[in-house]
Amino acid sequence: MPHPLDNRPILRMNGAGNEILVLDLRGLDHVLAPQEARAIAAAPGLRFDQLMAVHDPRAEGDDAFMRIYNVDGSRSGACGNGTRCVAYALAREGKERLLLATDAGRIETRREAETLFTVDMGEPRLDWREIPLARQADTRAVALDPPVEGAPAHFSAVSMGNPHAVFFVPDARAVALETLGGKLERHPLFPERANISFAQILARDDILLRVWERGTGATQACGSAACATLVAAVRAGLSERRARLRLPGGDLTIDWRTDNHVLMTGPVEFEFEARLTAALFEDAAT
Ligand SMILES: N[C@H](CCC[C@H](N)C(=O)O)C(=O)O
């Protein structure tokens, strides 16, 4: 029985350095299983931060439905950089604006320039139950309890359709991200785990950010974390509603508009196209 993904093209792109694979599954009735996503990540040269599976639209007016996979095969409701890469891929079909749906809601994208795309990530979710957190808390300043050695005592919690914990620190580059990230991602406060951000305020419109991503680890950029960090900084009185977020892989401009929508603008790069093979999935069948 041939594998439905045999000889299927897959695009390798990056959004501000966030390594993204875009897999067009439109016209195919196949939902990528977590083990299939992990098998793709294990293939030479195809490791990714996120894989964006693009499916036929489910509702009138949508351009596509997206499933978002982390490198461990876990799913996410949001991926800002990955969505911008999908917008770039579909722009080749002449679509400069898109309405994309995920499990967490609808996202609009707009092309600003050849390789510059804006994503409207929608409204931030700020109630502890929406993050979600394991107990009631004021999400502007949540006590890290039990404490984690080397981590600040408090963080801000924001969901952009996926869970984020934002720690404000004096020097983001000095943070032991590889040591702290995994411990905090799986802290008992986060029933669905969390993306972990360490943010340094450089100015009221300029923030340095490093991110440990849920289900993936340290990455060069994380779009939804940049959005969550800006929202957290505004709520803490540390930032204007529009700021530059500086990530190791590139800068993102985040704008928390007065209509409560959070917009992210940043670069995308096309890297290469590859072909999947049935052999790639042989072990994944188990
Ligand atoms: N690791 C995230 C998904 C990808 C987020 C990030 N790459 C972005 O650009 O938003 C999560 O599990 O919630």
mmCIF file of N, CA and C in Angstrom, residues 91-191:
data_model
loop_
_atom_site.group_PDB
_atom_site.id
_atom_site.type_symbol
_atom_site.label_atom_id
_atom_site.label_comp_id
_atom_site.label_asym_id
_atom_site.label_seq_id
_atom_site.Cartn_x
_atom_site.Cartn_y
_atom_site.Cartn_z
ATOM 1 N N ALA A 91 1.375 32.786 -1.451
ATOM 2 C CA ALA A 91 1.424 34.007 -2.280
ATOM 3 C C ALA A 91 1.812 33.646 -3.713
ATOM 4 N N ARG A 92 2.499 32.506 -3.875
ATOM 5 C CA ARG A 92 2.897 32.078 -5.238
ATOM 6 C C ARG A 92 1.668 31.731 -6.060
ATOM 7 N N GLU A 93 0.511 31.562 -5.376
ATOM 8 C CA GLU A 93 -0.750 31.311 -6.101
ATOM 9 C C GLU A 93 -1.498 32.627 -6.336
ATOM 10 N N GLY A 94 -0.791 33.748 -6.101
ATOM 11 C CA GLY A 94 -1.384 35.061 -6.352
ATOM 12 C C GLY A 94 -2.198 35.593 -5.206
ATOM 13 N N LYS A 95 -2.088 34.947 -4.017
ATOM 14 C CA LYS A 95 -2.897 35.417 -2.873
ATOM 15 C C LYS A 95 -2.023 36.292 -1.972
ATOM 16 N N GLU A 96 -2.275 37.603 -1.973
ATOM 17 C CA GLU A 96 -1.472 38.521 -1.160
ATOM 18 C C GLU A 96 -2.061 38.661 0.252
ATOM 19 N N ARG A 97 -3.338 38.303 0.397
ATOM 20 C CA ARG A 97 -3.980 38.297 1.720
ATOM 21 C C ARG A 97 -4.620 36.928 1.916
ATOM 22 N N LEU A 98 -4.545 36.410 3.126
ATOM 23 C CA LEU A 98 -5.110 35.082 3.383
ATOM 24 C C LEU A 98 -5.917 35.098 4.678
ATOM 25 N N LEU A 99 -6.907 34.212 4.745
ATOM 26 C CA LEU A 99 -7.599 33.936 5.999
ATOM 27 C C LEU A 99 -7.355 32.457 6.296
ATOM 28 N N LEU A 100 -6.578 32.221 7.363
ATOM 29 C CA LEU A 100 -6.165 30.855 7.696
ATOM 30 C C LEU A 100 -6.781 30.467 9.027
ATOM 31 N N ALA A 101 -7.231 29.228 9.122
ATOM 32 C CA ALA A 101 -7.846 28.761 10.379
ATOM 33 C C ALA A 101 -6.940 27.702 11.017
ATOM 34 N N THR A 102 -6.925 27.709 12.358
ATOM 35 C CA THR A 102 -6.235 26.646 13.097
ATOM 36 C C THR A 102 -7.220 26.168 14.171
ATOM 37 N N ASP A 103 -6.763 25.235 14.996
ATOM 38 C CA ASP A 103 -7.625 24.771 16.102
ATOM 39 C C ASP A 103 -7.963 25.910 17.057
ATOM 40 N N ALA A 104 -7.116 26.972 17.066
ATOM 41 C CA ALA A 104 -7.296 28.030 18.076
ATOM 42 C C ALA A 104 -8.032 29.244 17.528
ATOM 43 N N GLY A 105 -8.374 29.240 16.230
ATOM 44 C CA GLY A 105 -9.093 30.393 15.705
ATOM 45 C C GLY A 105 -8.628 30.753 14.305
ATOM 46 N N ARG A 106 -8.944 31.983 13.881
ATOM 47 C CA ARG A 106 -8.617 32.415 12.521
ATOM 48 C C ARG A 106 -7.510 33.458 12.536
ATOM 49 N N ILE A 107 -6.646 33.388 11.531
ATOM 50 C CA ILE A 107 -5.505 34.296 11.449
ATOM 51 C C ILE A 107 -5.501 34.916 10.056
ATOM 52 N N GLU A 108 -5.396 36.256 10.002
ATOM 53 C CA GLU A 108 -5.290 36.929 8.707
ATOM 54 C C GLU A 108 -3.832 37.265 8.418
ATOM 55 N N THR A 109 -3.436 37.093 7.170
ATOM 56 C CA THR A 109 -2.067 37.466 6.793
ATOM 57 C C THR A 109 -2.127 38.472 5.644
ATOM 58 N N ARG A 110 -1.055 39.290 5.556
ATOM 59 C CA ARG A 110 -0.991 40.302 4.501
ATOM 60 C C ARG A 110 0.456 40.459 4.049
ATOM 61 N N ARG A 111 0.661 40.489 2.762
ATOM 62 C CA ARG A 111 2.029 40.699 2.262
ATOM 63 C C ARG A 111 2.358 42.188 2.303
ATOM 64 N N GLU A 112 3.482 42.552 2.904
ATOM 65 C CA GLU A 112 3.907 43.973 2.966
ATOM 66 C C GLU A 112 4.926 44.276 1.880
ATOM 67 N N ALA A 113 5.728 43.266 1.567
ATOM 68 C CA ALA A 113 6.761 43.414 0.525
ATOM 69 C C ALA A 113 7.116 42.001 0.087
ATOM 70 N N GLU A 114 8.023 41.877 -0.843
ATOM 71 C CA GLU A 114 8.345 40.568 -1.428
ATOM 72 C C GLU A 114 8.523 39.496 -0.347
ATOM 73 N N THR A 115 9.325 39.784 0.653
ATOM 74 C CA THR A 115 9.566 38.755 1.686
ATOM 75 C C THR A 115 9.266 39.302 3.078
ATOM 76 N N LEU A 116 8.275 40.175 3.152
ATOM 77 C CA LEU A 116 7.856 40.747 4.442
ATOM 78 C C LEU A 116 6.351 40.539 4.600
ATOM 79 N N PHE A 117 5.972 39.846 5.671
ATOM 80 C CA PHE A 117 4.557 39.494 5.850
ATOM 81 C C PHE A 117 4.080 39.876 7.252
ATOM 82 N N THR A 118 2.813 40.307 7.309
ATOM 83 C CA THR A 118 2.173 40.632 8.585
ATOM 84 C C THR A 118 1.122 39.566 8.890
ATOM 85 N N VAL A 119 1.077 39.140 10.150
ATOM 86 C CA VAL A 119 0.057 38.198 10.601
ATOM 87 C C VAL A 119 -0.742 38.874 11.713
ATOM 88 N N ASP A 120 -2.063 38.831 11.590
ATOM 89 C CA ASP A 120 -2.918 39.306 12.676
ATOM 90 C C ASP A 120 -3.177 38.090 13.578
ATOM 91 N N MET A 121 -2.532 38.064 14.718
ATOM 92 C CA MET A 121 -2.612 36.900 15.610
ATOM 93 C C MET A 121 -3.877 36.914 16.466
ATOM 94 N N GLY A 122 -4.731 37.933 16.243
ATOM 95 C CA GLY A 122 -5.967 37.987 17.017
ATOM 96 C C GLY A 122 -5.737 38.553 18.412
ATOM 97 N N GLU A 123 -6.683 38.277 19.312
ATOM 98 C CA GLU A 123 -6.635 38.886 20.640
ATOM 99 C C GLU A 123 -5.871 37.995 21.613
ATOM 100 N N PRO A 124 -5.089 38.597 22.503
ATOM 101 C CA PRO A 124 -4.407 37.792 23.526
ATOM 102 C C PRO A 124 -5.436 37.255 24.515
ATOM 103 N N ARG A 125 -5.199 36.074 25.057
ATOM 104 C CA ARG A 125 -6.045 35.519 26.106
ATOM 105 C C ARG A 125 -5.290 35.712 27.411
ATOM 106 N N LEU A 126 -5.936 36.336 28.399
ATOM 107 C CA LEU A 126 -5.221 36.784 29.596
ATOM 108 C C LEU A 126 -5.768 36.215 30.906
ATOM 109 N N ASP A 127 -6.836 35.445 30.829
ATOM 110 C CA ASP A 127 -7.347 34.823 32.054
ATOM 111 C C ASP A 127 -6.552 33.551 32.351
ATOM 112 N N TRP A 128 -6.287 33.260 33.635
ATOM 113 C CA TRP A 128 -5.412 32.118 34.000
ATOM 114 C C TRP A 128 -5.935 30.826 33.386
ATOM 115 N N ARG A 129 -7.307 30.735 33.241
ATOM 116 C CA ARG A 129 -7.875 29.484 32.701
ATOM 117 C C ARG A 129 -7.604 29.342 31.209
ATOM 118 N N GLU A 130 -7.362 30.475 30.539
ATOM 119 C CA GLU A 130 -7.155 30.450 29.066
ATOM 120 C C GLU A 130 -5.707 30.200 28.688
ATOM 121 N N ILE A 131 -4.803 30.334 29.686
ATOM 122 C CA ILE A 131 -3.380 30.163 29.317
ATOM 123 C C ILE A 131 -3.116 28.727 28.845
ATOM 124 N N PRO A 132 -3.435 27.676 29.586
ATOM 125 C CA PRO A 132 -3.967 27.595 30.955
ATOM 126 C C PRO A 132 -2.884 27.450 32.019
ATOM 127 N N LEU A 133 -3.263 27.918 33.240
ATOM 128 C CA LEU A 133 -2.451 27.683 34.435
ATOM 129 C C LEU A 133 -3.164 26.663 35.321
ATOM 130 N N ALA A 134 -2.404 26.033 36.192
ATOM 131 C CA ALA A 134 -2.976 24.962 37.041
ATOM 132 C C ALA A 134 -3.758 25.528 38.219
ATOM 133 N N ARG A 135 -3.581 26.839 38.493
ATOM 134 C CA ARG A 135 -4.326 27.415 39.613
ATOM 135 C C ARG A 135 -4.638 28.869 39.308
ATOM 136 N N GLN A 136 -5.594 29.413 40.061
ATOM 137 C CA GLN A 136 -5.986 30.811 39.841
ATOM 138 C C GLN A 136 -4.798 31.728 40.097
ATOM 139 N N ALA A 137 -4.647 32.750 39.234
ATOM 140 C CA ALA A 137 -3.528 33.697 39.424
ATOM 141 C C ALA A 137 -3.826 34.966 38.639
ATOM 142 N N ASP A 138 -3.182 36.045 39.086
ATOM 143 C CA ASP A 138 -3.181 37.284 38.298
ATOM 144 C C ASP A 138 -2.100 37.098 37.237
ATOM 145 N N THR A 139 -2.488 36.980 35.986
ATOM 146 C CA THR A 139 -1.523 36.588 34.938
ATOM 147 C C THR A 139 -0.473 37.661 34.679
ATOM 148 N N ARG A 140 -0.639 38.867 35.242
ATOM 149 C CA ARG A 140 0.412 39.894 35.068
ATOM 150 C C ARG A 140 1.640 39.561 35.903
ATOM 151 N N ALA A 141 1.426 38.867 37.010
ATOM 152 C CA ALA A 141 2.572 38.537 37.885
ATOM 153 C C ALA A 141 2.233 37.249 38.628
ATOM 154 N N VAL A 142 2.645 36.132 38.053
ATOM 155 C CA VAL A 142 2.366 34.816 38.626
ATOM 156 C C VAL A 142 3.590 34.353 39.411
ATOM 157 N N ALA A 143 3.385 33.951 40.649
ATOM 158 C CA ALA A 143 4.517 33.441 41.457
ATOM 159 C C ALA A 143 4.916 32.073 40.920
ATOM 160 N N LEU A 144 6.215 31.915 40.638
ATOM 161 C CA LEU A 144 6.725 30.620 40.169
ATOM 162 C C LEU A 144 6.846 29.711 41.384
ATOM 163 N N ASP A 145 5.808 28.933 41.611
ATOM 164 C CA ASP A 145 5.755 28.090 42.809
ATOM 165 C C ASP A 145 5.364 26.670 42.416
ATOM 166 N N PRO A 146 6.171 25.653 42.646
ATOM 167 C CA PRO A 146 7.466 25.726 43.325
ATOM 168 C C PRO A 146 8.519 26.485 42.505
ATOM 169 N N PRO A 147 9.449 27.140 43.224
ATOM 170 C CA PRO A 147 10.483 27.910 42.532
ATOM 171 C C PRO A 147 11.420 27.001 41.745
ATOM 172 N N VAL A 148 12.102 27.596 40.750
ATOM 173 C CA VAL A 148 13.113 26.854 39.965
ATOM 174 C C VAL A 148 14.430 27.614 40.111
ATOM 175 N N GLU A 149 15.458 26.907 40.577
ATOM 176 C CA GLU A 149 16.745 27.574 40.824
ATOM 177 C C GLU A 149 17.243 28.273 39.563
ATOM 178 N N GLY A 150 17.589 29.556 39.697
ATOM 179 C CA GLY A 150 18.118 30.319 38.552
ATOM 180 C C GLY A 150 17.040 31.051 37.785
ATOM 181 N N ALA A 151 15.759 30.777 38.104
ATOM 182 C CA ALA A 151 14.670 31.474 37.389
ATOM 183 C C ALA A 151 14.110 32.582 38.271
ATOM 184 N N PRO A 152 13.648 33.688 37.658
ATOM 185 C CA PRO A 152 13.011 34.756 38.439
ATOM 186 C C PRO A 152 11.804 34.201 39.216
ATOM 187 N N ALA A 153 11.415 34.942 40.250
ATOM 188 C CA ALA A 153 10.343 34.461 41.143
ATOM 189 C C ALA A 153 8.948 34.643 40.545
ATOM 190 N N HIS A 154 8.835 35.516 39.557
ATOM 191 C CA HIS A 154 7.513 35.788 38.964
ATOM 192 C C HIS A 154 7.619 35.825 37.435
ATOM 193 N N PHE A 155 6.473 35.582 36.797
ATOM 194 C CA PHE A 155 6.414 35.699 35.333
ATOM 195 C C PHE A 155 5.032 36.214 34.946
ATOM 196 N N SER A 156 4.940 36.633 33.682
ATOM 197 C CA SER A 156 3.646 37.053 33.143
ATOM 198 C C SER A 156 3.145 35.958 32.202
ATOM 199 N N ALA A 157 1.863 35.648 32.259
ATOM 200 C CA ALA A 157 1.308 34.568 31.419
ATOM 201 C C ALA A 157 0.353 35.156 30.386
ATOM 202 N N VAL A 158 0.531 34.729 29.127
ATOM 203 C CA VAL A 158 -0.300 35.195 28.002
ATOM 204 C C VAL A 158 -0.501 34.009 27.066
ATOM 205 N N SER A 159 -1.723 33.889 26.504
ATOM 206 C CA SER A 159 -1.916 32.913 25.422
ATOM 207 C C SER A 159 -2.201 33.667 24.131
ATOM 208 N N MET A 160 -1.533 33.207 23.066
ATOM 209 C CA MET A 160 -1.844 33.731 21.726
ATOM 210 C C MET A 160 -2.513 32.611 20.921
ATOM 211 N N GLY A 161 -3.172 31.712 21.635
ATOM 212 C CA GLY A 161 -3.675 30.475 21.038
ATOM 213 C C GLY A 161 -2.757 29.345 21.435
ATOM 214 N N ASN A 162 -1.664 29.714 22.126
ATOM 215 C CA ASN A 162 -0.737 28.754 22.709
ATOM 216 C C ASN A 162 -0.167 29.381 23.981
ATOM 217 N N PRO A 163 0.264 28.553 24.934
ATOM 218 C CA PRO A 163 0.637 29.084 26.253
ATOM 219 C C PRO A 163 2.038 29.693 26.316
ATOM 220 N N HIS A 164 2.156 30.883 26.926
ATOM 221 C CA HIS A 164 3.449 31.559 27.050
ATOM 222 C C HIS A 164 3.658 32.046 28.480
ATOM 223 N N ALA A 165 4.893 31.832 28.967
ATOM 224 C CA ALA A 165 5.324 32.405 30.245
ATOM 225 C C ALA A 165 6.468 33.361 29.929
ATOM 226 N N VAL A 166 6.340 34.623 30.326
ATOM 227 C CA VAL A 166 7.331 35.646 30.003
ATOM 228 C C VAL A 166 8.018 36.095 31.292
ATOM 229 N N PHE A 167 9.355 35.921 31.321
ATOM 230 C CA PHE A 167 10.160 36.356 32.466
ATOM 231 C C PHE A 167 10.948 37.600 32.039
ATOM 232 N N PHE A 168 10.792 38.701 32.778
ATOM 233 C CA PHE A 168 11.586 39.904 32.481
ATOM 234 C C PHE A 168 12.885 39.825 33.268
ATOM 235 N N VAL A 169 14.004 40.007 32.577
ATOM 236 C CA VAL A 169 15.336 39.836 33.194
ATOM 237 C C VAL A 169 16.222 41.019 32.799
ATOM 238 N N PRO A 170 17.254 41.301 33.596
ATOM 239 C CA PRO A 170 18.147 42.431 33.281
ATOM 240 C C PRO A 170 19.049 42.180 32.072
ATOM 241 N N ASP A 171 19.356 40.856 31.808
ATOM 242 C CA ASP A 171 20.259 40.543 30.694
ATOM 243 C C ASP A 171 19.815 39.223 30.054
ATOM 244 N N ALA A 172 19.057 39.296 28.965
ATOM 245 C CA ALA A 172 18.472 38.085 28.354
ATOM 246 C C ALA A 172 19.562 37.159 27.814
ATOM 247 N N ARG A 173 20.688 37.746 27.403
ATOM 248 C CA ARG A 173 21.765 36.919 26.846
ATOM 249 C C ARG A 173 22.460 36.094 27.923
ATOM 250 N N ALA A 174 22.302 36.532 29.183
ATOM 251 C CA ALA A 174 23.018 35.821 30.268
ATOM 252 C C ALA A 174 22.202 34.647 30.811
ATOM 253 N N VAL A 175 20.984 34.471 30.342
ATOM 254 C CA VAL A 175 20.109 33.426 30.884
ATOM 255 C C VAL A 175 20.579 32.044 30.403
ATOM 256 N N ALA A 176 20.582 31.074 31.334
ATOM 257 C CA ALA A 176 20.963 29.694 30.965
ATOM 258 C C ALA A 176 19.738 29.013 30.346
ATOM 259 N N LEU A 177 19.467 29.389 29.077
ATOM 260 C CA LEU A 177 18.218 28.958 28.409
ATOM 261 C C LEU A 177 18.136 27.439 28.321
ATOM 262 N N GLU A 178 19.233 26.793 27.958
ATOM 263 C CA GLU A 178 19.209 25.324 27.773
ATOM 264 C C GLU A 178 18.950 24.633 29.115
ATOM 265 N N THR A 179 19.421 25.249 30.212
ATOM 266 C CA THR A 179 19.217 24.614 31.531
ATOM 267 C C THR A 179 17.809 24.891 32.046
ATOM 268 N N LEU A 180 17.421 26.144 31.965
ATOM 269 C CA LEU A 180 16.138 26.548 32.571
ATOM 270 C C LEU A 180 14.939 26.192 31.700
ATOM 271 N N GLY A 181 15.114 26.274 30.362
ATOM 272 C CA GLY A 181 13.982 26.146 29.438
ATOM 273 C C GLY A 181 13.166 24.886 29.645
ATOM 274 N N GLY A 182 13.838 23.751 29.636
ATOM 275 C CA GLY A 182 13.123 22.469 29.744
ATOM 276 C C GLY A 182 12.412 22.319 31.076
ATOM 277 N N LYS A 183 13.082 22.766 32.157
ATOM 278 C CA LYS A 183 12.454 22.667 33.493
ATOM 279 C C LYS A 183 11.184 23.522 33.545
ATOM 280 N N LEU A 184 11.283 24.740 33.023
ATOM 281 C CA LEU A 184 10.127 25.659 33.092
ATOM 282 C C LEU A 184 9.016 25.227 32.138
ATOM 283 N N GLU A 185 9.387 24.696 30.972
ATOM 284 C CA GLU A 185 8.373 24.246 29.991
ATOM 285 C C GLU A 185 7.420 23.245 30.632
ATOM 286 N N ARG A 186 7.995 22.411 31.533
ATOM 287 C CA ARG A 186 7.206 21.320 32.131
ATOM 288 C C ARG A 186 6.873 21.578 33.597
ATOM 289 N N HIS A 187 6.911 22.854 33.977
ATOM 290 C CA HIS A 187 6.594 23.197 35.371
ATOM 291 C C HIS A 187 5.147 22.799 35.683
ATOM 292 N N PRO A 188 4.859 22.350 36.921
ATOM 293 C CA PRO A 188 3.490 21.923 37.276
ATOM 294 C C PRO A 188 2.430 23.014 37.120
ATOM 295 N N LEU A 189 2.861 24.273 36.996
ATOM 296 C CA LEU A 189 1.884 25.356 36.783
ATOM 297 C C LEU A 189 1.259 25.295 35.385
ATOM 298 N N PHE A 190 1.920 24.521 34.454
ATOM 299 C CA PHE A 190 1.481 24.525 33.048
ATOM 300 C C PHE A 190 0.935 23.149 32.648
ATOM 301 N N PRO A 191 -0.380 22.954 32.781
ATOM 302 C CA PRO A 191 -0.977 21.647 32.454
ATOM 303 C C PRO A 191 -0.797 21.244 30.991
#
